[in-house]
PDB file of C-alpha atoms in Angstrom:
ATOM      1  CA  UNK A 221      -0.084   0.021   0.016  1.00  0.00           C
ATOM      2  CA  UNK A 222       2.869   2.226   0.876  1.00  0.00           C
ATOM      3  CA  UNK A 223       4.451   1.816  -2.620  1.00  0.00           C
ATOM      4  CA  UNK A 224       1.065   2.397  -4.301  1.00  0.00           C
ATOM      5  CA  UNK A 225       0.624   5.681  -2.227  1.00  0.00           C
ATOM      6  CA  UNK A 226       3.738   7.088  -3.995  1.00  0.00           C
ATOM      7  CA  UNK A 227       2.378   6.735  -7.590  1.00  0.00           C
ATOM      8  CA  UNK A 228       0.020   9.580  -7.962  1.00  0.00           C
ATOM      9  CA  UNK A 229       0.679  13.245  -7.501  1.00  0.00           C
ATOM     10  CA  UNK A 230      -1.076  16.447  -6.989  1.00  0.00           C
ATOM     11  CA  UNK A 231       0.454  19.914  -7.244  1.00  0.00           C
ATOM     12  CA  UNK A 232      -1.401  22.930  -5.887  1.00  0.00           C
ATOM     13  CA  UNK A 233      -0.573  26.489  -6.839  1.00  0.00           C
ATOM     14  CA  UNK A 234      -2.435  28.875  -4.708  1.00  0.00           C
ATOM     15  CA  UNK A 235      -3.016  32.395  -5.871  1.00  0.00           C
ATOM     16  CA  UNK A 236      -5.241  35.462  -4.653  1.00  0.00           C
ATOM     17  CA  UNK A 237      -8.229  34.791  -6.592  1.00  0.00           C
ATOM     18  CA  UNK A 238      -7.602  31.112  -7.903  1.00  0.00           C
ATOM     19  CA  UNK A 239      -6.020  27.689  -7.246  1.00  0.00           C
ATOM     20  CA  UNK A 240      -4.349  25.731 -10.193  1.00  0.00           C
ATOM     21  CA  UNK A 241      -4.254  21.945  -9.564  1.00  0.00           C
ATOM     22  CA  UNK A 242      -2.185  19.598 -11.547  1.00  0.00           C
ATOM     23  CA  UNK A 243      -2.529  15.779 -11.051  1.00  0.00           C
ATOM     24  CA  UNK A 244      -0.523  13.018 -12.726  1.00  0.00           C
ATOM     25  CA  UNK A 245       0.616   9.438 -12.634  1.00  0.00           C
ATOM     26  CA  UNK A 246       4.333   9.346 -11.792  1.00  0.00           C
ATOM     27  CA  UNK A 247       5.755   7.287 -14.566  1.00  0.00           C
ATOM     28  CA  UNK A 248       8.637   6.002 -12.319  1.00  0.00           C
ATOM     29  CA  UNK A 249       6.146   3.685 -10.614  1.00  0.00           C
ATOM     30  CA  UNK A 250       3.185   2.948 -12.795  1.00  0.00           C
ATOM     31  CA  UNK A 251      -0.020   1.691 -10.997  1.00  0.00           C
ATOM     32  CA  UNK A 252      -1.940  -1.449 -10.530  1.00  0.00           C
ATOM     33  CA  UNK A 253      -4.669  -1.745 -13.061  1.00  0.00           C
ATOM     34  CA  UNK A 254      -3.597   1.452 -14.898  1.00  0.00           C
ATOM     35  CA  UNK A 255      -3.444   1.088 -18.396  1.00  0.00           C
ATOM     36  CA  UNK A 256      -0.479   3.015 -19.871  1.00  0.00           C
ATOM     37  CA  UNK A 257       0.242   3.849 -23.322  1.00  0.00           C
ATOM     38  CA  UNK A 258       3.586   2.767 -24.801  1.00  0.00           C
ATOM     39  CA  UNK A 259       6.452   5.090 -23.745  1.00  0.00           C
ATOM     40  CA  UNK A 260       8.134   6.739 -26.712  1.00  0.00           C
ATOM     41  CA  UNK A 261      10.315   9.730 -27.230  1.00  0.00           C
ATOM     42  CA  UNK A 262       8.656  13.166 -27.821  1.00  0.00           C
ATOM     43  CA  UNK A 263       8.649  14.579 -31.377  1.00  0.00           C
ATOM     44  CA  UNK A 264      10.189  17.896 -32.061  1.00  0.00           C
ATOM     45  CA  UNK A 265       6.692  19.580 -32.425  1.00  0.00           C
ATOM     46  CA  UNK A 266       5.676  17.842 -29.095  1.00  0.00           C
ATOM     47  CA  UNK A 267       8.779  19.378 -27.419  1.00  0.00           C
ATOM     48  CA  UNK A 268       7.986  22.948 -28.793  1.00  0.00           C
ATOM     49  CA  UNK A 269       4.348  22.692 -27.693  1.00  0.00           C
ATOM     50  CA  UNK A 270       5.384  21.469 -24.197  1.00  0.00           C
ATOM     51  CA  UNK A 271       7.891  24.247 -23.949  1.00  0.00           C
ATOM     52  CA  UNK A 272       5.461  26.774 -24.895  1.00  0.00           C
ATOM     53  CA  UNK A 273       2.889  25.337 -22.430  1.00  0.00           C
ATOM     54  CA  UNK A 274       5.468  25.690 -19.556  1.00  0.00           C
ATOM     55  CA  UNK A 275       6.481  29.307 -20.680  1.00  0.00           C
ATOM     56  CA  UNK A 276       2.682  30.329 -20.591  1.00  0.00           C
ATOM     57  CA  UNK A 277       2.216  28.773 -17.338  1.00  0.00           C
ATOM     58  CA  UNK A 278       5.092  30.333 -15.701  1.00  0.00           C
ATOM     59  CA  UNK A 279       4.065  33.702 -17.158  1.00  0.00           C
ATOM     60  CA  UNK A 280       0.394  33.175 -15.954  1.00  0.00           C
ATOM     61  CA  UNK A 281       1.813  32.336 -12.380  1.00  0.00           C
ATOM     62  CA  UNK A 282       3.842  35.592 -12.467  1.00  0.00           C
ATOM     63  CA  UNK A 283       0.874  37.670 -13.487  1.00  0.00           C
ATOM     64  CA  UNK A 284      -1.421  36.129 -11.037  1.00  0.00           C
ATOM     65  CA  UNK A 285       1.231  36.768  -8.238  1.00  0.00           C
ATOM     66  CA  UNK A 286       2.455  40.270  -9.026  1.00  0.00           C
ATOM     67  CA  UNK A 287       0.042  42.117 -11.198  1.00  0.00           C
ATOM     68  CA  UNK A 288      -3.514  43.515 -10.562  1.00  0.00           C
ATOM     69  CA  UNK A 289      -6.344  44.776 -12.572  1.00  0.00           C
ATOM     70  CA  UNK A 290      -5.626  48.427 -13.830  1.00  0.00           C
ATOM     71  CA  UNK A 291      -1.875  47.658 -14.193  1.00  0.00           C
ATOM     72  CA  UNK A 292      -0.863  48.479 -17.627  1.00  0.00           C
ATOM     73  CA  UNK A 293      -0.332  46.434 -21.031  1.00  0.00           C
ATOM     74  CA  UNK A 294       1.608  48.804 -23.061  1.00  0.00           C
ATOM     75  CA  UNK A 295       2.090  48.723 -26.933  1.00  0.00           C
ATOM     76  CA  UNK A 296       5.308  50.400 -28.048  1.00  0.00           C
ATOM     77  CA  UNK A 297       5.536  50.965 -31.732  1.00  0.00           C
ATOM     78  CA  UNK A 298       8.298  52.140 -33.999  1.00  0.00           C
ATOM     79  CA  UNK A 299       8.072  54.919 -36.536  1.00  0.00           C
ATOM     80  CA  UNK A 300       9.142  53.568 -39.943  1.00  0.00           C
ATOM     81  CA  UNK A 301      12.256  55.610 -39.899  1.00  0.00           C
ATOM     82  CA  UNK A 302      13.230  54.555 -36.470  1.00  0.00           C
ATOM     83  CA  UNK A 303      12.866  50.693 -36.902  1.00  0.00           C
ATOM     84  CA  UNK A 304      15.748  48.551 -35.518  1.00  0.00           C
ATOM     85  CA  UNK A 305      18.017  46.654 -37.865  1.00  0.00           C
ATOM     86  CA  UNK A 306      17.551  43.354 -35.852  1.00  0.00           C
ATOM     87  CA  UNK A 307      16.453  41.787 -32.673  1.00  0.00           C
ATOM     88  CA  UNK A 308      19.820  42.692 -30.985  1.00  0.00           C
ATOM     89  CA  UNK A 309      19.032  46.412 -31.843  1.00  0.00           C
ATOM     90  CA  UNK A 310      15.531  46.161 -30.577  1.00  0.00           C
ATOM     91  CA  UNK A 311      16.687  44.624 -27.311  1.00  0.00           C
ATOM     92  CA  UNK A 312      19.008  47.663 -26.937  1.00  0.00           C
ATOM     93  CA  UNK A 313      16.306  50.105 -27.463  1.00  0.00           C
ATOM     94  CA  UNK A 314      14.120  48.498 -24.762  1.00  0.00           C
ATOM     95  CA  UNK A 315      16.948  48.294 -22.306  1.00  0.00           C
ATOM     96  CA  UNK A 316      17.613  52.013 -22.647  1.00  0.00           C
ATOM     97  CA  UNK A 317      13.983  52.746 -22.259  1.00  0.00           C
ATOM     98  CA  UNK A 318      13.777  50.316 -19.147  1.00  0.00           C
ATOM     99  CA  UNK A 319      16.833  52.298 -17.556  1.00  0.00           C
ATOM    100  CA  UNK A 320      14.712  55.472 -17.611  1.00  0.00           C
ATOM    101  CA  UNK A 321      11.568  53.828 -16.443  1.00  0.00           C
ATOM    102  CA  UNK A 322      13.390  52.342 -13.438  1.00  0.00           C
ATOM    103  CA  UNK A 323      15.051  55.552 -12.511  1.00  0.00           C
ATOM    104  CA  UNK A 324      11.700  57.338 -12.638  1.00  0.00           C
ATOM    105  CA  UNK A 325       9.915  54.669 -10.535  1.00  0.00           C
ATOM    106  CA  UNK A 326      12.685  54.707  -7.999  1.00  0.00           C
ATOM    107  CA  UNK A 327      12.531  58.465  -7.786  1.00  0.00           C
ATOM    108  CA  UNK A 328       8.841  57.956  -6.761  1.00  0.00           C
ATOM    109  CA  UNK A 329       9.637  55.188  -4.233  1.00  0.00           C
ATOM    110  CA  UNK A 330       8.448  52.153  -6.540  1.00  0.00           C
ATOM    111  CA  UNK A 331       9.949  49.082  -7.886  1.00  0.00           C
ATOM    112  CA  UNK A 332       9.555  48.334 -11.599  1.00  0.00           C
ATOM    113  CA  UNK A 333       8.000  44.956 -12.412  1.00  0.00           C
ATOM    114  CA  UNK A 334       7.530  44.023 -15.909  1.00  0.00           C
ATOM    115  CA  UNK A 335       7.097  41.374 -18.637  1.00  0.00           C
ATOM    116  CA  UNK A 336       7.661  41.961 -22.333  1.00  0.00           C
ATOM    117  CA  UNK A 337       7.740  40.516 -25.766  1.00  0.00           C
ATOM    118  CA  UNK A 338       9.560  42.265 -28.570  1.00  0.00           C
ATOM    119  CA  UNK A 339       7.827  41.182 -32.019  1.00  0.00           C
ATOM    120  CA  UNK A 340       8.429  41.835 -35.745  1.00  0.00           C
ATOM    121  CA  UNK A 341       6.019  41.145 -38.550  1.00  0.00           C
ATOM    122  CA  UNK A 342       6.714  39.839 -42.034  1.00  0.00           C
ATOM    123  CA  UNK A 343       6.703  43.452 -43.234  1.00  0.00           C
ATOM    124  CA  UNK A 344       9.342  44.695 -40.783  1.00  0.00           C
ATOM    125  CA  UNK A 345       6.982  46.329 -38.304  1.00  0.00           C
ATOM    126  CA  UNK A 346       8.559  46.089 -34.926  1.00  0.00           C
ATOM    127  CA  UNK A 347       6.781  46.666 -31.728  1.00  0.00           C
ATOM    128  CA  UNK A 348       6.980  45.705 -28.042  1.00  0.00           C
ATOM    129  CA  UNK A 349       4.167  44.586 -25.844  1.00  0.00           C
ATOM    130  CA  UNK A 350       4.952  45.382 -22.146  1.00  0.00           C
ATOM    131  CA  UNK A 351       3.144  44.436 -18.892  1.00  0.00           C
ATOM    132  CA  UNK A 352       3.987  46.947 -16.314  1.00  0.00           C
ATOM    133  CA  UNK A 353       2.898  47.721 -12.770  1.00  0.00           C
ATOM    134  CA  UNK A 354       1.059  51.114 -12.716  1.00  0.00           C
ATOM    135  CA  UNK A 355       2.034  54.014 -10.654  1.00  0.00           C
ATOM    136  CA  UNK A 356       1.165  57.758 -10.870  1.00  0.00           C
ATOM    137  CA  UNK A 357       2.645  59.251 -14.047  1.00  0.00           C
ATOM    138  CA  UNK A 358       3.305  55.889 -15.642  1.00  0.00           C
ATOM    139  CA  UNK A 359       2.033  57.051 -18.932  1.00  0.00           C
ATOM    140  CA  UNK A 360       4.183  60.161 -18.948  1.00  0.00           C
ATOM    141  CA  UNK A 361       7.304  58.124 -17.867  1.00  0.00           C
ATOM    142  CA  UNK A 362       6.657  55.618 -20.673  1.00  0.00           C
ATOM    143  CA  UNK A 363       6.357  58.406 -23.378  1.00  0.00           C
ATOM    144  CA  UNK A 364       9.416  59.999 -22.226  1.00  0.00           C
ATOM    145  CA  UNK A 365      11.380  56.729 -22.291  1.00  0.00           C
ATOM    146  CA  UNK A 366      10.290  55.593 -25.661  1.00  0.00           C
ATOM    147  CA  UNK A 367      11.260  58.310 -28.341  1.00  0.00           C
ATOM    148  CA  UNK A 368      11.038  55.660 -31.339  1.00  0.00           C
ATOM    149  CA  UNK A 369       7.282  55.902 -31.930  1.00  0.00           C
ATOM    150  CA  UNK A 370       4.016  55.626 -30.119  1.00  0.00           C
ATOM    151  CA  UNK A 371       2.883  54.224 -26.795  1.00  0.00           C
ATOM    152  CA  UNK A 372      -0.717  53.055 -26.195  1.00  0.00           C
ATOM    153  CA  UNK A 373      -2.176  51.742 -22.850  1.00  0.00           C
ATOM    154  CA  UNK A 374      -4.695  49.255 -21.824  1.00  0.00           C
ATOM    155  CA  UNK A 375      -5.487  48.223 -18.265  1.00  0.00           C
ATOM    156  CA  UNK A 376      -5.019  44.624 -17.364  1.00  0.00           C
ATOM    157  CA  UNK A 377      -8.236  42.621 -16.221  1.00  0.00           C
ATOM    158  CA  UNK A 378      -8.146  39.211 -14.592  1.00  0.00           C
ATOM    159  CA  UNK A 379     -10.967  37.506 -16.421  1.00  0.00           C
ATOM    160  CA  UNK A 380      -9.803  34.071 -17.055  1.00  0.00           C
ATOM    161  CA  UNK A 381      -7.055  34.235 -14.499  1.00  0.00           C
ATOM    162  CA  UNK A 382      -4.870  35.999 -17.038  1.00  0.00           C
ATOM    163  CA  UNK A 383      -4.614  32.946 -19.081  1.00  0.00           C
ATOM    164  CA  UNK A 384      -5.207  34.710 -22.480  1.00  0.00           C
ATOM    165  CA  UNK A 385      -2.654  37.561 -21.426  1.00  0.00           C
ATOM    166  CA  UNK A 386       0.043  34.900 -20.497  1.00  0.00           C
ATOM    167  CA  UNK A 387      -0.343  33.330 -24.006  1.00  0.00           C
ATOM    168  CA  UNK A 388      -0.362  36.681 -25.787  1.00  0.00           C
ATOM    169  CA  UNK A 389       2.861  38.082 -23.796  1.00  0.00           C
ATOM    170  CA  UNK A 390       4.764  35.014 -24.579  1.00  0.00           C
ATOM    171  CA  UNK A 391       3.596  34.161 -28.097  1.00  0.00           C
ATOM    172  CA  UNK A 392       6.092  32.934 -30.775  1.00  0.00           C
ATOM    173  CA  UNK A 393       5.720  32.991 -34.575  1.00  0.00           C
ATOM    174  CA  UNK A 394       4.217  29.363 -34.210  1.00  0.00           C
ATOM    175  CA  UNK A 395       1.501  30.498 -31.798  1.00  0.00           C
ATOM    176  CA  UNK A 396       0.781  34.135 -33.195  1.00  0.00           C
ATOM    177  CA  UNK A 397      -1.973  32.727 -35.287  1.00  0.00           C
ATOM    178  CA  UNK A 398      -4.076  32.098 -32.369  1.00  0.00           C
ATOM    179  CA  UNK A 399      -4.353  35.899 -32.109  1.00  0.00           C
ATOM    180  CA  UNK A 400      -4.852  36.692 -35.751  1.00  0.00           C
ATOM    181  CA  UNK A 401      -1.125  37.819 -36.171  1.00  0.00           C
ATOM    182  CA  UNK A 402       1.647  36.745 -38.303  1.00  0.00           C
ATOM    183  CA  UNK A 403       5.248  37.302 -36.759  1.00  0.00           C
ATOM    184  CA  UNK A 404       8.767  36.054 -37.990  1.00  0.00           C
ATOM    185  CA  UNK A 405      10.580  36.733 -34.846  1.00  0.00           C
ATOM    186  CA  UNK A 406       9.808  37.414 -31.109  1.00  0.00           C
ATOM    187  CA  UNK A 407      11.821  37.546 -27.668  1.00  0.00           C
ATOM    188  CA  UNK A 408      10.037  37.230 -24.385  1.00  0.00           C
ATOM    189  CA  UNK A 409      11.607  38.287 -21.151  1.00  0.00           C
ATOM    190  CA  UNK A 410      10.605  39.323 -17.522  1.00  0.00           C
ATOM    191  CA  UNK A 411      12.096  41.119 -14.696  1.00  0.00           C
ATOM    192  CA  UNK A 412      13.790  39.161 -12.257  1.00  0.00           C
ATOM    193  CA  UNK A 413      11.864  40.397  -9.142  1.00  0.00           C
ATOM    194  CA  UNK A 414       8.718  38.245  -9.996  1.00  0.00           C
ATOM    195  CA  UNK A 415       9.305  35.167  -7.782  1.00  0.00           C
ATOM    196  CA  UNK A 416       6.504  32.579  -7.571  1.00  0.00           C
ATOM    197  CA  UNK A 417       5.848  30.311  -4.640  1.00  0.00           C
ATOM    198  CA  UNK A 418       6.518  26.522  -4.973  1.00  0.00           C
ATOM    199  CA  UNK A 419       3.395  24.225  -5.338  1.00  0.00           C
ATOM    200  CA  UNK A 420       2.154  22.428  -2.383  1.00  0.00           C
ATOM    201  CA  UNK A 421       2.719  18.728  -3.169  1.00  0.00           C
ATOM    202  CA  UNK A 422       0.349  15.761  -2.303  1.00  0.00           C
ATOM    203  CA  UNK A 423       0.580  12.006  -2.626  1.00  0.00           C
ATOM    204  CA  UNK A 424      -2.668  10.390  -3.639  1.00  0.00           C
ATOM    205  CA  UNK A 425      -3.844   7.013  -2.877  1.00  0.00           C
ATOM    206  CA  UNK A 426      -5.714   6.627  -6.069  1.00  0.00           C
ATOM    207  CA  UNK A 427      -6.547   8.460  -9.331  1.00  0.00           C
ATOM    208  CA  UNK A 428      -9.382  11.114  -8.576  1.00  0.00           C
ATOM    209  CA  UNK A 429     -12.343  10.354 -10.706  1.00  0.00           C
ATOM    210  CA  UNK A 430     -13.337  13.979 -11.225  1.00  0.00           C
ATOM    211  CA  UNK A 431     -11.820  17.412 -10.300  1.00  0.00           C
ATOM    212  CA  UNK A 432     -11.667  18.490  -6.626  1.00  0.00           C
ATOM    213  CA  UNK A 433     -14.089  20.946  -5.224  1.00  0.00           C
ATOM    214  CA  UNK A 434     -13.340  23.670  -2.506  1.00  0.00           C
ATOM    215  CA  UNK A 435     -15.784  25.631  -0.804  1.00  0.00           C
ATOM    216  CA  UNK A 436     -15.873  29.419  -2.105  1.00  0.00           C
ATOM    217  CA  UNK A 437     -14.587  28.305  -5.520  1.00  0.00           C
ATOM    218  CA  UNK A 438     -16.066  27.081  -8.782  1.00  0.00           C
ATOM    219  CA  UNK A 439     -14.376  25.029 -11.483  1.00  0.00           C
ATOM    220  CA  UNK A 440     -13.252  27.123 -14.589  1.00  0.00           C
ATOM    221  CA  UNK A 441     -14.429  24.849 -17.294  1.00  0.00           C
ATOM    222  CA  UNK A 442     -12.204  26.438 -19.730  1.00  0.00           C
ATOM    223  CA  UNK A 443      -9.256  25.514 -18.078  1.00  0.00           C
ATOM    224  CA  UNK A 444      -9.869  21.747 -17.435  1.00  0.00           C
ATOM    225  CA  UNK A 445      -7.760  19.367 -19.439  1.00  0.00           C
ATOM    226  CA  UNK A 446      -6.851  15.903 -19.216  1.00  0.00           C
ATOM    227  CA  UNK A 447      -5.204  13.331 -21.431  1.00  0.00           C
ATOM    228  CA  UNK A 448      -2.115  11.072 -21.721  1.00  0.00           C
ATOM    229  CA  UNK A 449       1.413  12.210 -21.881  1.00  0.00           C
ATOM    230  CA  UNK A 450       2.729  11.163 -25.330  1.00  0.00           C
ATOM    231  CA  UNK A 451       6.148  10.617 -24.000  1.00  0.00           C
ATOM    232  CA  UNK A 452       5.627   8.744 -20.893  1.00  0.00           C
ATOM    233  CA  UNK A 453       2.233   7.203 -21.691  1.00  0.00           C
ATOM    234  CA  UNK A 454       0.809   8.439 -18.274  1.00  0.00           C
ATOM    235  CA  UNK A 455      -2.352  10.169 -17.682  1.00  0.00           C
ATOM    236  CA  UNK A 456      -2.517  13.829 -16.347  1.00  0.00           C
ATOM    237  CA  UNK A 457      -5.117  16.444 -15.666  1.00  0.00           C
ATOM    238  CA  UNK A 458      -5.081  20.167 -14.765  1.00  0.00           C
ATOM    239  CA  UNK A 459      -7.789  22.607 -13.915  1.00  0.00           C
ATOM    240  CA  UNK A 460      -8.209  25.858 -12.097  1.00  0.00           C
ATOM    241  CA  UNK A 461     -10.727  26.693  -9.181  1.00  0.00           C
ATOM    242  CA  UNK A 462     -11.791  30.326  -9.230  1.00  0.00           C
ATOM    243  CA  UNK A 463     -12.727  32.285  -5.995  1.00  0.00           C
ATOM    244  CA  UNK A 464     -16.347  33.297  -6.126  1.00  0.00           C
ATOM    245  CA  UNK A 465     -15.931  36.245  -3.790  1.00  0.00           C
ATOM    246  CA  UNK A 466     -13.099  38.134  -5.220  1.00  0.00           C
ATOM    247  CA  UNK A 467     -13.339  40.879  -2.434  1.00  0.00           C
ATOM    248  CA  UNK A 468     -11.642  38.341  -0.100  1.00  0.00           C
TER     249      UNK A 468
END
């Protein structure tokens, strides 16, 4: 029984308004009566898909931990005559702008927390999507820091637990089609001051027949997914529980 107890895992990530739960069969042990598909190496396409899934998950957790509704999603654009020659030059432009932003935030007693994706389309239109914590005068600071073109601002909103925003801010040429866009190159990065707590880990006696419930939360049906890992042949499941009373 003790050996069987080891074979199922649950990871629980707790955030202000939601709980993300990941359940899986540990491929190191198997399980009595558990039908497991044939183990095989993941294809390059599967590896890419898994890496992007992990990138989005980590970005989503940072967003949930450190950003709030009414923080900013900023679009920084380039005038045609100011476009960078390549990604290295675009990164340098952003780094210079960031130094000014950090300095101005520091003068006002705030830390800068950010996530960004530099992107270029097939016609050479460079732009930067920037998630930034909002303080008084943020719009004025950004406009001063970005002399290359325009800056437009949208307020963040937490609908869907930032899931769509996490995908958007980490998108690649392969995933840009989800958003009706076409890109030839991207570069995602985030500030280092966005740590996320490690998940609570549990060992399960048996595979749960259905998602868990928790008082005061409801299951976000769009977040629910279960299947079989093509590399290990083991089943998995993940879903999000959302707090009903968001004023808590």
